[in-house]
mmCIF file of C-alpha atoms in Angstrom:
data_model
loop_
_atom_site.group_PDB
_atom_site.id
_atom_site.type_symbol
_atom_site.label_atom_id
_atom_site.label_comp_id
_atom_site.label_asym_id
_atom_site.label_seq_id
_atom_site.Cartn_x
_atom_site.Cartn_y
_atom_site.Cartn_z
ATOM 1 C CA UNK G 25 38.247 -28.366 -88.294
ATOM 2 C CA UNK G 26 35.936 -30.524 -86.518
ATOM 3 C CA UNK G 27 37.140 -33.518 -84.015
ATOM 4 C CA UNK G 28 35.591 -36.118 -87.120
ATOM 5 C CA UNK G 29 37.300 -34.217 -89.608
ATOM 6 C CA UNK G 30 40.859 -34.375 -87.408
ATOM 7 C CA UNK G 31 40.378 -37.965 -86.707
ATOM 8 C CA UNK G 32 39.359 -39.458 -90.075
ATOM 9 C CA UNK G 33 42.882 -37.994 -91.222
ATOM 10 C CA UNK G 34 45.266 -41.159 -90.444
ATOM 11 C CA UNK G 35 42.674 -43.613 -91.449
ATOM 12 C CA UNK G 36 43.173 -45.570 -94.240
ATOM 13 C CA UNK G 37 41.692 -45.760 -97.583
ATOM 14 C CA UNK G 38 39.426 -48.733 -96.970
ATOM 15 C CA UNK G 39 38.563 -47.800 -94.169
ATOM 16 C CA UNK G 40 37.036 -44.622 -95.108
ATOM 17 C CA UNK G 41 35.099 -46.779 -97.701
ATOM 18 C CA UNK G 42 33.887 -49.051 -95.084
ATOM 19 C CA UNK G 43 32.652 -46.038 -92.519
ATOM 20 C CA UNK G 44 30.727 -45.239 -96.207
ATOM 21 C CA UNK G 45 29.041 -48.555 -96.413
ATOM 22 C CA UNK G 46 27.831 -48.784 -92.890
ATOM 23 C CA UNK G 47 24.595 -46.552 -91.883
ATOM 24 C CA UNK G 48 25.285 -46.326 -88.423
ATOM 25 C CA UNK G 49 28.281 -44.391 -89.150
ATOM 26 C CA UNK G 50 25.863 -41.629 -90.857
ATOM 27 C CA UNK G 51 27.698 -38.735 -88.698
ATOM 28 C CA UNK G 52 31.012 -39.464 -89.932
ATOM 29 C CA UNK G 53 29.917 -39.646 -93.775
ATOM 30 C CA UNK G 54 30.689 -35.997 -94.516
ATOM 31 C CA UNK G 55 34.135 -35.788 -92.845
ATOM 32 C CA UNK G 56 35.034 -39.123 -94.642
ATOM 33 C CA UNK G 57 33.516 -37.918 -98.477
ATOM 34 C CA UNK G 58 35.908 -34.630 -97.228
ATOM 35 C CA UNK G 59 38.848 -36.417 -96.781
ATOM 36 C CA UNK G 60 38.311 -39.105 -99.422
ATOM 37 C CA UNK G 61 37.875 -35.888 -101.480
ATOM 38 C CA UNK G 62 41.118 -34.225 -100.561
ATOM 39 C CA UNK G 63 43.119 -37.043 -100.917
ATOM 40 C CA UNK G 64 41.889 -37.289 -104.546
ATOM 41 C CA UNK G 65 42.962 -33.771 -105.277
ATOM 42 C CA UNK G 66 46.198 -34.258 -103.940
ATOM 43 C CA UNK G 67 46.740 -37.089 -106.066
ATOM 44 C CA UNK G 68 45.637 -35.164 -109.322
ATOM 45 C CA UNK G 69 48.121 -32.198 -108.084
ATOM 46 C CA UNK G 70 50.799 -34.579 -106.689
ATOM 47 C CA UNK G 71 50.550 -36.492 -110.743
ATOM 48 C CA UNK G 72 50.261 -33.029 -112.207
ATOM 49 C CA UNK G 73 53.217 -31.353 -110.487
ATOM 50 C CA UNK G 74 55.745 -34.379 -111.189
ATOM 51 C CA UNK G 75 58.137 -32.559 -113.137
ATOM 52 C CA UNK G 76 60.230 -35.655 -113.854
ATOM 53 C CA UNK G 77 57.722 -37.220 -116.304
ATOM 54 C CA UNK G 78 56.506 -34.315 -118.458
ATOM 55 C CA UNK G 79 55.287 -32.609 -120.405
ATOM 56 C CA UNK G 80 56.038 -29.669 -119.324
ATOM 57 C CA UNK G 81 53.381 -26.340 -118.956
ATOM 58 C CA UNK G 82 56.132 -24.164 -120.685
ATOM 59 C CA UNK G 83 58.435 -25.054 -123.553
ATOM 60 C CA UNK G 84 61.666 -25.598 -121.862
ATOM 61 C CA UNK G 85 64.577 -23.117 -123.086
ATOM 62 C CA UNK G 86 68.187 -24.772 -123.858
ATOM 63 C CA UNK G 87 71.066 -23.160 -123.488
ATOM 64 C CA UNK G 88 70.083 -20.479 -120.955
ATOM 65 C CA UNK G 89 72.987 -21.384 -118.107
#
């Protein structure tokens, strides 16, 4: 993991979007699209895995305990 990479981690949201919008930033364009990209995925996985809201991947079996 590059030093970019490492320090575009606790950056914020719009600020990742601003780095985007400036050109003079060009270097740091392709750790923030990584990180902008990660954070999207673990949103998807974080909504996916939420067990508490459903549905669920399997049928749930009652009366098993």
């Amino acid at each position: 993991m590059s030093h970019r990479e490492r320090s575009v981690r606790g950056l914020a949201d719009w600020m990742l979007r601003l780095i985007l919008l400036n050109p003079f930033m060009r270097g740091w364009h392709d750790a923030v699209r990584r990180e902008m990209w990660l954070r999207d995925l673990e949103a998807v996985i974080a909504e996916t895995a939420n067990e508490e809201s459903g549905p669920y991947p399997v049928v749930r079996v009652e009366g098993m305990h």
